[in-house]
Amino acid sequence: MTGSPDLQSAGKHRGEGSLLPYGKVRSESEPAWKGQPYWAYIVALVILLMGLKVFLDADYDLARKNIFPGIWITIRSTFIAFGLALVISLIAGLGQISNNVVARNLSRAFIELIRGIPVLPLIFVLALVIIPDISKAAGAPNSVPNDLRAILALALIYGAYMAEIIRGGVQSIPRGQMEAGRSLGLSSGETMRSIIFPQAARAIIPPMANDFIAILKDTSLLSVLGVLEITRRTRQYSASSFKFPEAFFTMTFVYLVLVIGLSILLSMFERRFTRDRVGER
Amino acid sequence: MSPMIELRNVRKTFNKTIHAVAGVDLEVAEGEVVVIVGPSGSGKSTVLRCINLLEVPTSGDVIVDGKSLMDASTDLDEARAEMGMVFQGFNLFPHLTVLENITLAQKKVRGRDSAEAGRIAHEQLARVGIPEKADSYPRQLSGGQQQRVAIARSLAMNPKIMLFDEPTSALDPEMIKEVLDVIVELAATGMTMVVVTHEMGFARAAADRLVFIDEGVIVETGPPEDVFTNPQNERTKAFFDKILAY
């Protein structure tokens, strides 16, 4: 860094007998130091300091030992829930814009019902009432293990949210694209696959990535159903040891690392799939 | 010989109240070039879109190459592959290169392999005068070039019929000629064509028959010179008085 470039050049101009009589010239280009991602440095520093505390402080040894095994459960729950939600959202999202009256109305009803109830009560009722009732009605009571019921509940909820993303993405493509495909003799399914989806992906992927991260955060709600993920383990450990500060600080650190890590992964993926190819819209 | 395209008392009503097409009978013979003109909102584009059933008529029948498209047992995709359509807004696929735009349907619908589809695509691009643009994306092309790619994309399917829906209405004036040149050239090859347009000079040069539509019905039809210079109907006369004034 050699200091403020506009000051320098202005000085030079003056020295060379510039026509501009000013000491400092308004410049369109910002000096390089202003464009640095300081926010990222701050976040990295906070994570580093938290990590030093969690890993080096002897008071945190037991907290780490008790809470860290939940990391795997949290990650696994997140990926399974997102995978299932993706399938549900495709069905409900495309169902909403299908020509089939039954599919359209069932999808719409499912989405409106789910979106009409807060997440936590819905997790309770899905995992403890509806899914057990369905398995009972199917003649296999208690056939779905507790953890899976909890994950299924989360998947159904996010499936409904993500269905709106799919619908919005597909509807953002101008009607002429479908017409052009159909008038070339492509079937509607083929037009969807080859023409509509590849373009809709650009609109779908960023909010989907957002919901992926939201699912990771909301796995903490599964703690109320006894799933031994990070939050559940934190509460168990803190309640039995009375080491509340150590437990909650460790939990926060773990979530922060997981969420930031997933964000970085997803933004790399996003850039790959939504970058502007030459000349493309 | 039976006509290539036949519309029988076609009606199209939107929202149960708007009669966009109010009973149209039209026959187009093989190799004939029919140009449809009329005021905006007259239903001329809807008539055109009824030919390949992009608009499904509310009633009436559409018979193309001997097959009724209103008959549910007719394979619409198959029928549409025989009818190229060129839109006012080009409707190129923006995520695909020019070459991919032209080869996609050839491969998926005609079952051609990449090499053959590519060869045909290059032929058609040469025909519309932009052989060097195969690897460009639509956004990199001017409006006139995009529309010529759209024409090449349709021609690559070897259609029996070409439909043009105001192909030059979205173009800057200096690009209209390059597109019309391609269409006029195509008309000279004996392609069966229906063109909706506001370009009266083009109609005069290329049309075998001019059809004037107003308020959803065919008001007058005949050789373009006759309709231009000696319209029989008052509405036709009023329309041409307005648009041919300058």
PDB file of C-alpha atoms in Angstrom, chain A residues 15-234:
ATOM      1  CA  GLY A  15       3.317  19.543 -10.133  1.00  0.00           C
ATOM      2  CA  GLU A  16       2.947  19.215 -13.890  1.00  0.00           C
ATOM      3  CA  GLY A  17       0.896  22.365 -14.057  1.00  0.00           C
ATOM      4  CA  SER A  18      -2.503  20.701 -14.283  1.00  0.00           C
ATOM      5  CA  LEU A  19      -5.385  22.883 -15.311  1.00  0.00           C
ATOM      6  CA  LEU A  20      -7.207  21.754 -12.155  1.00  0.00           C
ATOM      7  CA  PRO A  21      -6.419  24.150  -9.347  1.00  0.00           C
ATOM      8  CA  TYR A  22      -7.574  21.766  -6.574  1.00  0.00           C
ATOM      9  CA  GLY A  23      -5.413  19.954  -4.043  1.00  0.00           C
ATOM     10  CA  LYS A  24      -7.578  16.856  -4.046  1.00  0.00           C
ATOM     11  CA  VAL A  25      -9.528  15.634  -7.046  1.00  0.00           C
ATOM     12  CA  ARG A  26     -12.809  13.781  -6.821  1.00  0.00           C
ATOM     13  CA  SER A  27     -12.219  10.335  -8.209  1.00  0.00           C
ATOM     14  CA  GLU A  28     -14.565   7.620  -9.316  1.00  0.00           C
ATOM     15  CA  SER A  29     -12.289   4.768  -8.336  1.00  0.00           C
ATOM     16  CA  GLU A  30     -12.060   3.898  -4.659  1.00  0.00           C
ATOM     17  CA  PRO A  31      -8.644   3.408  -3.094  1.00  0.00           C
ATOM     18  CA  ALA A  32      -7.789  -0.282  -2.823  1.00  0.00           C
ATOM     19  CA  TRP A  33      -7.869  -0.425   0.979  1.00  0.00           C
ATOM     20  CA  LYS A  34     -11.566   0.470   0.994  1.00  0.00           C
ATOM     21  CA  GLY A  35     -12.482  -2.644  -1.000  1.00  0.00           C
ATOM     22  CA  GLN A  36     -10.971  -5.153   1.435  1.00  0.00           C
ATOM     23  CA  PRO A  37     -13.401  -7.689   2.997  1.00  0.00           C
ATOM     24  CA  TYR A  38     -12.783  -6.527   6.569  1.00  0.00           C
ATOM     25  CA  TRP A  39     -16.005  -8.165   7.679  1.00  0.00           C
ATOM     26  CA  ALA A  40     -14.508 -11.556   6.804  1.00  0.00           C
ATOM     27  CA  TYR A  41     -11.360 -10.771   8.774  1.00  0.00           C
ATOM     28  CA  ILE A  42     -13.500  -9.859  11.785  1.00  0.00           C
ATOM     29  CA  VAL A  43     -15.530 -13.069  11.515  1.00  0.00           C
ATOM     30  CA  ALA A  44     -12.375 -15.159  11.141  1.00  0.00           C
ATOM     31  CA  LEU A  45     -10.820 -13.440  14.148  1.00  0.00           C
ATOM     32  CA  VAL A  46     -13.912 -14.054  16.298  1.00  0.00           C
ATOM     33  CA  ILE A  47     -13.951 -17.738  15.314  1.00  0.00           C
ATOM     34  CA  LEU A  48     -10.238 -18.010  16.046  1.00  0.00           C
ATOM     35  CA  LEU A  49     -10.562 -16.438  19.499  1.00  0.00           C
ATOM     36  CA  MET A  50     -13.581 -18.606  20.314  1.00  0.00           C
ATOM     37  CA  GLY A  51     -11.705 -21.672  19.127  1.00  0.00           C
ATOM     38  CA  LEU A  52      -8.677 -20.862  21.285  1.00  0.00           C
ATOM     39  CA  LYS A  53     -10.947 -20.628  24.303  1.00  0.00           C
ATOM     40  CA  VAL A  54     -12.888 -23.813  23.541  1.00  0.00           C
ATOM     41  CA  PHE A  55      -9.866 -25.927  22.692  1.00  0.00           C
ATOM     42  CA  LEU A  56      -7.220 -24.603  25.098  1.00  0.00           C
ATOM     43  CA  ASP A  57      -9.159 -23.776  28.259  1.00  0.00           C
ATOM     44  CA  ALA A  58      -9.129 -26.801  30.611  1.00  0.00           C
ATOM     45  CA  ASP A  59     -12.603 -25.875  31.900  1.00  0.00           C
ATOM     46  CA  TYR A  60     -13.942 -26.680  28.451  1.00  0.00           C
ATOM     47  CA  ASP A  61     -12.551 -30.210  28.235  1.00  0.00           C
ATOM     48  CA  LEU A  62     -15.708 -31.877  29.492  1.00  0.00           C
ATOM     49  CA  ALA A  63     -17.987 -29.587  27.485  1.00  0.00           C
ATOM     50  CA  ARG A  64     -16.143 -30.560  24.308  1.00  0.00           C
ATOM     51  CA  LYS A  65     -16.266 -34.225  25.188  1.00  0.00           C
ATOM     52  CA  ASN A  66     -20.012 -34.118  25.835  1.00  0.00           C
ATOM     53  CA  ILE A  67     -21.132 -31.825  23.030  1.00  0.00           C
ATOM     54  CA  PHE A  68     -18.903 -32.723  20.062  1.00  0.00           C
ATOM     55  CA  PRO A  69     -20.482 -36.160  19.458  1.00  0.00           C
ATOM     56  CA  GLY A  70     -23.656 -34.222  18.548  1.00  0.00           C
ATOM     57  CA  ILE A  71     -21.913 -32.602  15.574  1.00  0.00           C
ATOM     58  CA  TRP A  72     -22.217 -35.726  13.468  1.00  0.00           C
ATOM     59  CA  ILE A  73     -25.907 -36.119  14.374  1.00  0.00           C
ATOM     60  CA  THR A  74     -26.554 -32.483  13.448  1.00  0.00           C
ATOM     61  CA  ILE A  75     -24.776 -32.799  10.108  1.00  0.00           C
ATOM     62  CA  ARG A  76     -26.470 -36.074   9.286  1.00  0.00           C
ATOM     63  CA  SER A  77     -29.910 -34.708  10.198  1.00  0.00           C
ATOM     64  CA  THR A  78     -29.279 -31.613   8.078  1.00  0.00           C
ATOM     65  CA  PHE A  79     -28.337 -33.545   4.959  1.00  0.00           C
ATOM     66  CA  ILE A  80     -31.108 -36.124   5.250  1.00  0.00           C
ATOM     67  CA  ALA A  81     -33.705 -33.414   5.938  1.00  0.00           C
ATOM     68  CA  PHE A  82     -32.498 -31.296   3.023  1.00  0.00           C
ATOM     69  CA  GLY A  83     -32.446 -34.268   0.647  1.00  0.00           C
ATOM     70  CA  LEU A  84     -35.991 -35.250   1.559  1.00  0.00           C
ATOM     71  CA  ALA A  85     -37.151 -31.622   1.477  1.00  0.00           C
ATOM     72  CA  LEU A  86     -35.722 -31.282  -2.031  1.00  0.00           C
ATOM     73  CA  VAL A  87     -37.781 -34.232  -3.269  1.00  0.00           C
ATOM     74  CA  ILE A  88     -40.928 -32.985  -1.506  1.00  0.00           C
ATOM     75  CA  SER A  89     -40.427 -29.467  -2.865  1.00  0.00           C
ATOM     76  CA  LEU A  90     -40.044 -30.718  -6.430  1.00  0.00           C
ATOM     77  CA  ILE A  91     -43.273 -32.674  -6.182  1.00  0.00           C
ATOM     78  CA  ALA A  92     -45.252 -29.904  -4.454  1.00  0.00           C
ATOM     79  CA  GLY A  93     -43.655 -27.074  -6.445  1.00  0.00           C
ATOM     80  CA  LEU A  94     -44.277 -28.628  -9.836  1.00  0.00           C
ATOM     81  CA  GLY A  95     -47.644 -29.904  -8.620  1.00  0.00           C
ATOM     82  CA  GLN A  96     -48.687 -26.318  -8.029  1.00  0.00           C
ATOM     83  CA  ILE A  97     -48.111 -25.320 -11.633  1.00  0.00           C
ATOM     84  CA  SER A  98     -49.308 -28.554 -13.207  1.00  0.00           C
ATOM     85  CA  ASN A  99     -52.391 -28.698 -15.385  1.00  0.00           C
ATOM     86  CA  ASN A 100     -53.774 -31.505 -13.255  1.00  0.00           C
ATOM     87  CA  VAL A 101     -56.519 -30.119 -10.996  1.00  0.00           C
ATOM     88  CA  VAL A 102     -55.977 -32.694  -8.246  1.00  0.00           C
ATOM     89  CA  ALA A 103     -52.188 -32.234  -8.131  1.00  0.00           C
ATOM     90  CA  ARG A 104     -52.511 -28.462  -8.205  1.00  0.00           C
ATOM     91  CA  ASN A 105     -54.982 -28.244  -5.348  1.00  0.00           C
ATOM     92  CA  LEU A 106     -53.357 -30.872  -3.142  1.00  0.00           C
ATOM     93  CA  SER A 107     -49.968 -29.163  -3.496  1.00  0.00           C
ATOM     94  CA  ARG A 108     -51.422 -25.773  -2.725  1.00  0.00           C
ATOM     95  CA  ALA A 109     -53.285 -27.096   0.334  1.00  0.00           C
ATOM     96  CA  PHE A 110     -50.162 -28.848   1.672  1.00  0.00           C
ATOM     97  CA  ILE A 111     -48.070 -25.712   1.308  1.00  0.00           C
ATOM     98  CA  GLU A 112     -50.645 -23.386   2.842  1.00  0.00           C
ATOM     99  CA  LEU A 113     -51.236 -25.691   5.815  1.00  0.00           C
ATOM    100  CA  ILE A 114     -47.532 -26.054   6.579  1.00  0.00           C
ATOM    101  CA  ARG A 115     -46.835 -22.358   6.127  1.00  0.00           C
ATOM    102  CA  GLY A 116     -49.742 -21.524   8.403  1.00  0.00           C
ATOM    103  CA  ILE A 117     -48.178 -23.125  11.500  1.00  0.00           C
ATOM    104  CA  PRO A 118     -44.956 -22.095  13.323  1.00  0.00           C
ATOM    105  CA  VAL A 119     -42.062 -24.519  12.981  1.00  0.00           C
ATOM    106  CA  LEU A 120     -41.747 -25.692  16.582  1.00  0.00           C
ATOM    107  CA  PRO A 121     -45.429 -26.612  17.148  1.00  0.00           C
ATOM    108  CA  LEU A 122     -45.444 -28.241  13.741  1.00  0.00           C
ATOM    109  CA  ILE A 123     -42.441 -30.397  14.599  1.00  0.00           C
ATOM    110  CA  PHE A 124     -44.231 -31.567  17.727  1.00  0.00           C
ATOM    111  CA  VAL A 125     -47.464 -32.391  15.983  1.00  0.00           C
ATOM    112  CA  LEU A 126     -45.857 -34.032  12.945  1.00  0.00           C
ATOM    113  CA  ALA A 127     -43.381 -36.154  14.870  1.00  0.00           C
ATOM    114  CA  LEU A 128     -45.556 -37.034  17.860  1.00  0.00           C
ATOM    115  CA  VAL A 129     -49.073 -37.140  16.416  1.00  0.00           C
ATOM    116  CA  ILE A 130     -49.380 -37.297  12.667  1.00  0.00           C
ATOM    117  CA  ILE A 131     -46.521 -39.569  11.642  1.00  0.00           C
ATOM    118  CA  PRO A 132     -47.239 -42.103  14.472  1.00  0.00           C
ATOM    119  CA  ASP A 133     -50.927 -42.051  13.522  1.00  0.00           C
ATOM    120  CA  ILE A 134     -50.090 -42.707   9.886  1.00  0.00           C
ATOM    121  CA  SER A 135     -47.783 -45.597  10.754  1.00  0.00           C
ATOM    122  CA  LYS A 136     -50.471 -46.978  13.059  1.00  0.00           C
ATOM    123  CA  ALA A 137     -53.096 -46.675  10.345  1.00  0.00           C
ATOM    124  CA  ALA A 138     -50.708 -48.447   7.983  1.00  0.00           C
ATOM    125  CA  GLY A 139     -50.700 -51.363  10.405  1.00  0.00           C
ATOM    126  CA  ALA A 140     -47.148 -50.842  11.694  1.00  0.00           C
ATOM    127  CA  PRO A 141     -47.291 -48.808  14.899  1.00  0.00           C
ATOM    128  CA  ASN A 142     -43.995 -47.351  16.139  1.00  0.00           C
ATOM    129  CA  SER A 143     -42.341 -48.450  12.925  1.00  0.00           C
ATOM    130  CA  VAL A 144     -40.620 -45.098  12.402  1.00  0.00           C
ATOM    131  CA  PRO A 145     -37.804 -44.467  14.898  1.00  0.00           C
ATOM    132  CA  ASN A 146     -37.879 -41.245  16.873  1.00  0.00           C
ATOM    133  CA  ASP A 147     -34.929 -39.546  15.180  1.00  0.00           C
ATOM    134  CA  LEU A 148     -36.289 -40.258  11.737  1.00  0.00           C
ATOM    135  CA  ARG A 149     -39.724 -38.911  12.675  1.00  0.00           C
ATOM    136  CA  ALA A 150     -38.102 -35.691  13.813  1.00  0.00           C
ATOM    137  CA  ILE A 151     -36.085 -35.405  10.604  1.00  0.00           C
ATOM    138  CA  LEU A 152     -39.148 -36.214   8.501  1.00  0.00           C
ATOM    139  CA  ALA A 153     -41.059 -33.432  10.238  1.00  0.00           C
ATOM    140  CA  LEU A 154     -38.309 -30.941   9.392  1.00  0.00           C
ATOM    141  CA  ALA A 155     -38.195 -32.212   5.808  1.00  0.00           C
ATOM    142  CA  LEU A 156     -41.951 -31.789   5.344  1.00  0.00           C
ATOM    143  CA  ILE A 157     -41.816 -28.243   6.669  1.00  0.00           C
ATOM    144  CA  TYR A 158     -38.897 -27.170   4.516  1.00  0.00           C
ATOM    145  CA  GLY A 159     -40.307 -29.116   1.575  1.00  0.00           C
ATOM    146  CA  ALA A 160     -43.288 -26.777   1.641  1.00  0.00           C
ATOM    147  CA  TYR A 161     -41.090 -23.670   1.924  1.00  0.00           C
ATOM    148  CA  MET A 162     -38.821 -24.821  -0.882  1.00  0.00           C
ATOM    149  CA  ALA A 163     -41.769 -25.723  -3.109  1.00  0.00           C
ATOM    150  CA  GLU A 164     -42.457 -22.003  -3.363  1.00  0.00           C
ATOM    151  CA  ILE A 165     -38.888 -21.454  -4.507  1.00  0.00           C
ATOM    152  CA  ILE A 166     -39.269 -24.073  -7.232  1.00  0.00           C
ATOM    153  CA  ARG A 167     -42.575 -22.599  -8.377  1.00  0.00           C
ATOM    154  CA  GLY A 168     -41.206 -19.065  -8.389  1.00  0.00           C
ATOM    155  CA  GLY A 169     -38.096 -20.137 -10.288  1.00  0.00           C
ATOM    156  CA  VAL A 170     -40.026 -21.947 -12.998  1.00  0.00           C
ATOM    157  CA  GLN A 171     -42.555 -19.135 -13.319  1.00  0.00           C
ATOM    158  CA  SER A 172     -39.779 -16.568 -13.671  1.00  0.00           C
ATOM    159  CA  ILE A 173     -38.975 -18.012 -17.098  1.00  0.00           C
ATOM    160  CA  PRO A 174     -40.920 -16.168 -19.837  1.00  0.00           C
ATOM    161  CA  ARG A 175     -43.810 -18.069 -21.406  1.00  0.00           C
ATOM    162  CA  GLY A 176     -42.218 -17.742 -24.825  1.00  0.00           C
ATOM    163  CA  GLN A 177     -39.542 -20.263 -23.833  1.00  0.00           C
ATOM    164  CA  MET A 178     -42.115 -22.995 -23.312  1.00  0.00           C
ATOM    165  CA  GLU A 179     -43.904 -21.942 -26.516  1.00  0.00           C
ATOM    166  CA  ALA A 180     -40.683 -22.047 -28.521  1.00  0.00           C
ATOM    167  CA  GLY A 181     -39.910 -25.523 -27.193  1.00  0.00           C
ATOM    168  CA  ARG A 182     -43.382 -26.841 -27.860  1.00  0.00           C
ATOM    169  CA  SER A 183     -43.553 -25.343 -31.343  1.00  0.00           C
ATOM    170  CA  LEU A 184     -40.363 -27.246 -32.211  1.00  0.00           C
ATOM    171  CA  GLY A 185     -42.174 -30.463 -31.344  1.00  0.00           C
ATOM    172  CA  LEU A 186     -40.587 -31.030 -27.929  1.00  0.00           C
ATOM    173  CA  SER A 187     -42.916 -32.534 -25.328  1.00  0.00           C
ATOM    174  CA  SER A 188     -43.731 -30.444 -22.281  1.00  0.00           C
ATOM    175  CA  GLY A 189     -41.557 -32.687 -20.079  1.00  0.00           C
ATOM    176  CA  GLU A 190     -38.627 -32.420 -22.469  1.00  0.00           C
ATOM    177  CA  THR A 191     -39.057 -28.637 -22.696  1.00  0.00           C
ATOM    178  CA  MET A 192     -39.028 -28.477 -18.889  1.00  0.00           C
ATOM    179  CA  ARG A 193     -35.854 -30.564 -18.668  1.00  0.00           C
ATOM    180  CA  SER A 194     -33.846 -29.014 -21.480  1.00  0.00           C
ATOM    181  CA  ILE A 195     -35.079 -25.429 -21.530  1.00  0.00           C
ATOM    182  CA  ILE A 196     -36.983 -24.307 -18.437  1.00  0.00           C
ATOM    183  CA  PHE A 197     -35.064 -26.004 -15.589  1.00  0.00           C
ATOM    184  CA  PRO A 198     -31.553 -25.046 -16.678  1.00  0.00           C
ATOM    185  CA  GLN A 199     -32.650 -21.416 -16.753  1.00  0.00           C
ATOM    186  CA  ALA A 200     -34.771 -21.623 -13.596  1.00  0.00           C
ATOM    187  CA  ALA A 201     -31.798 -23.067 -11.691  1.00  0.00           C
ATOM    188  CA  ARG A 202     -30.210 -19.632 -11.611  1.00  0.00           C
ATOM    189  CA  ALA A 203     -33.210 -18.306  -9.725  1.00  0.00           C
ATOM    190  CA  ILE A 204     -33.672 -21.435  -7.611  1.00  0.00           C
ATOM    191  CA  ILE A 205     -30.193 -22.226  -6.317  1.00  0.00           C
ATOM    192  CA  PRO A 206     -29.460 -19.107  -4.189  1.00  0.00           C
ATOM    193  CA  PRO A 207     -32.666 -19.250  -2.083  1.00  0.00           C
ATOM    194  CA  MET A 208     -32.327 -23.041  -1.871  1.00  0.00           C
ATOM    195  CA  ALA A 209     -28.837 -22.614  -0.424  1.00  0.00           C
ATOM    196  CA  ASN A 210     -30.370 -20.202   2.047  1.00  0.00           C
ATOM    197  CA  ASP A 211     -32.877 -22.819   3.165  1.00  0.00           C
ATOM    198  CA  PHE A 212     -30.136 -25.427   3.392  1.00  0.00           C
ATOM    199  CA  ILE A 213     -28.442 -23.240   5.997  1.00  0.00           C
ATOM    200  CA  ALA A 214     -31.777 -22.566   7.701  1.00  0.00           C
ATOM    201  CA  ILE A 215     -32.302 -26.338   8.020  1.00  0.00           C
ATOM    202  CA  LEU A 216     -28.883 -26.695   9.634  1.00  0.00           C
ATOM    203  CA  LYS A 217     -29.837 -24.064  12.202  1.00  0.00           C
ATOM    204  CA  ASP A 218     -33.301 -25.527  12.742  1.00  0.00           C
ATOM    205  CA  THR A 219     -31.963 -28.993  13.541  1.00  0.00           C
ATOM    206  CA  SER A 220     -31.496 -27.428  16.972  1.00  0.00           C
ATOM    207  CA  LEU A 221     -35.291 -27.657  17.281  1.00  0.00           C
ATOM    208  CA  LEU A 222     -35.013 -31.438  17.060  1.00  0.00           C
ATOM    209  CA  SER A 223     -33.547 -31.289  20.573  1.00  0.00           C
ATOM    210  CA  VAL A 224     -37.089 -30.982  21.927  1.00  0.00           C
ATOM    211  CA  LEU A 225     -37.814 -34.461  20.565  1.00  0.00           C
ATOM    212  CA  GLY A 226     -34.760 -35.969  22.204  1.00  0.00           C
ATOM    213  CA  VAL A 227     -32.538 -36.205  19.155  1.00  0.00           C
ATOM    214  CA  LEU A 228     -29.000 -36.203  20.557  1.00  0.00           C
ATOM    215  CA  GLU A 229     -27.700 -33.387  18.404  1.00  0.00           C
ATOM    216  CA  ILE A 230     -25.627 -30.410  19.517  1.00  0.00           C
ATOM    217  CA  THR A 231     -28.299 -28.450  21.369  1.00  0.00           C
ATOM    218  CA  ARG A 232     -29.709 -31.500  23.163  1.00  0.00           C
ATOM    219  CA  ARG A 233     -26.280 -32.568  24.345  1.00  0.00           C
ATOM    220  CA  THR A 234     -25.481 -29.039  25.481  1.00  0.00           C
TER     221      THR A 234
END
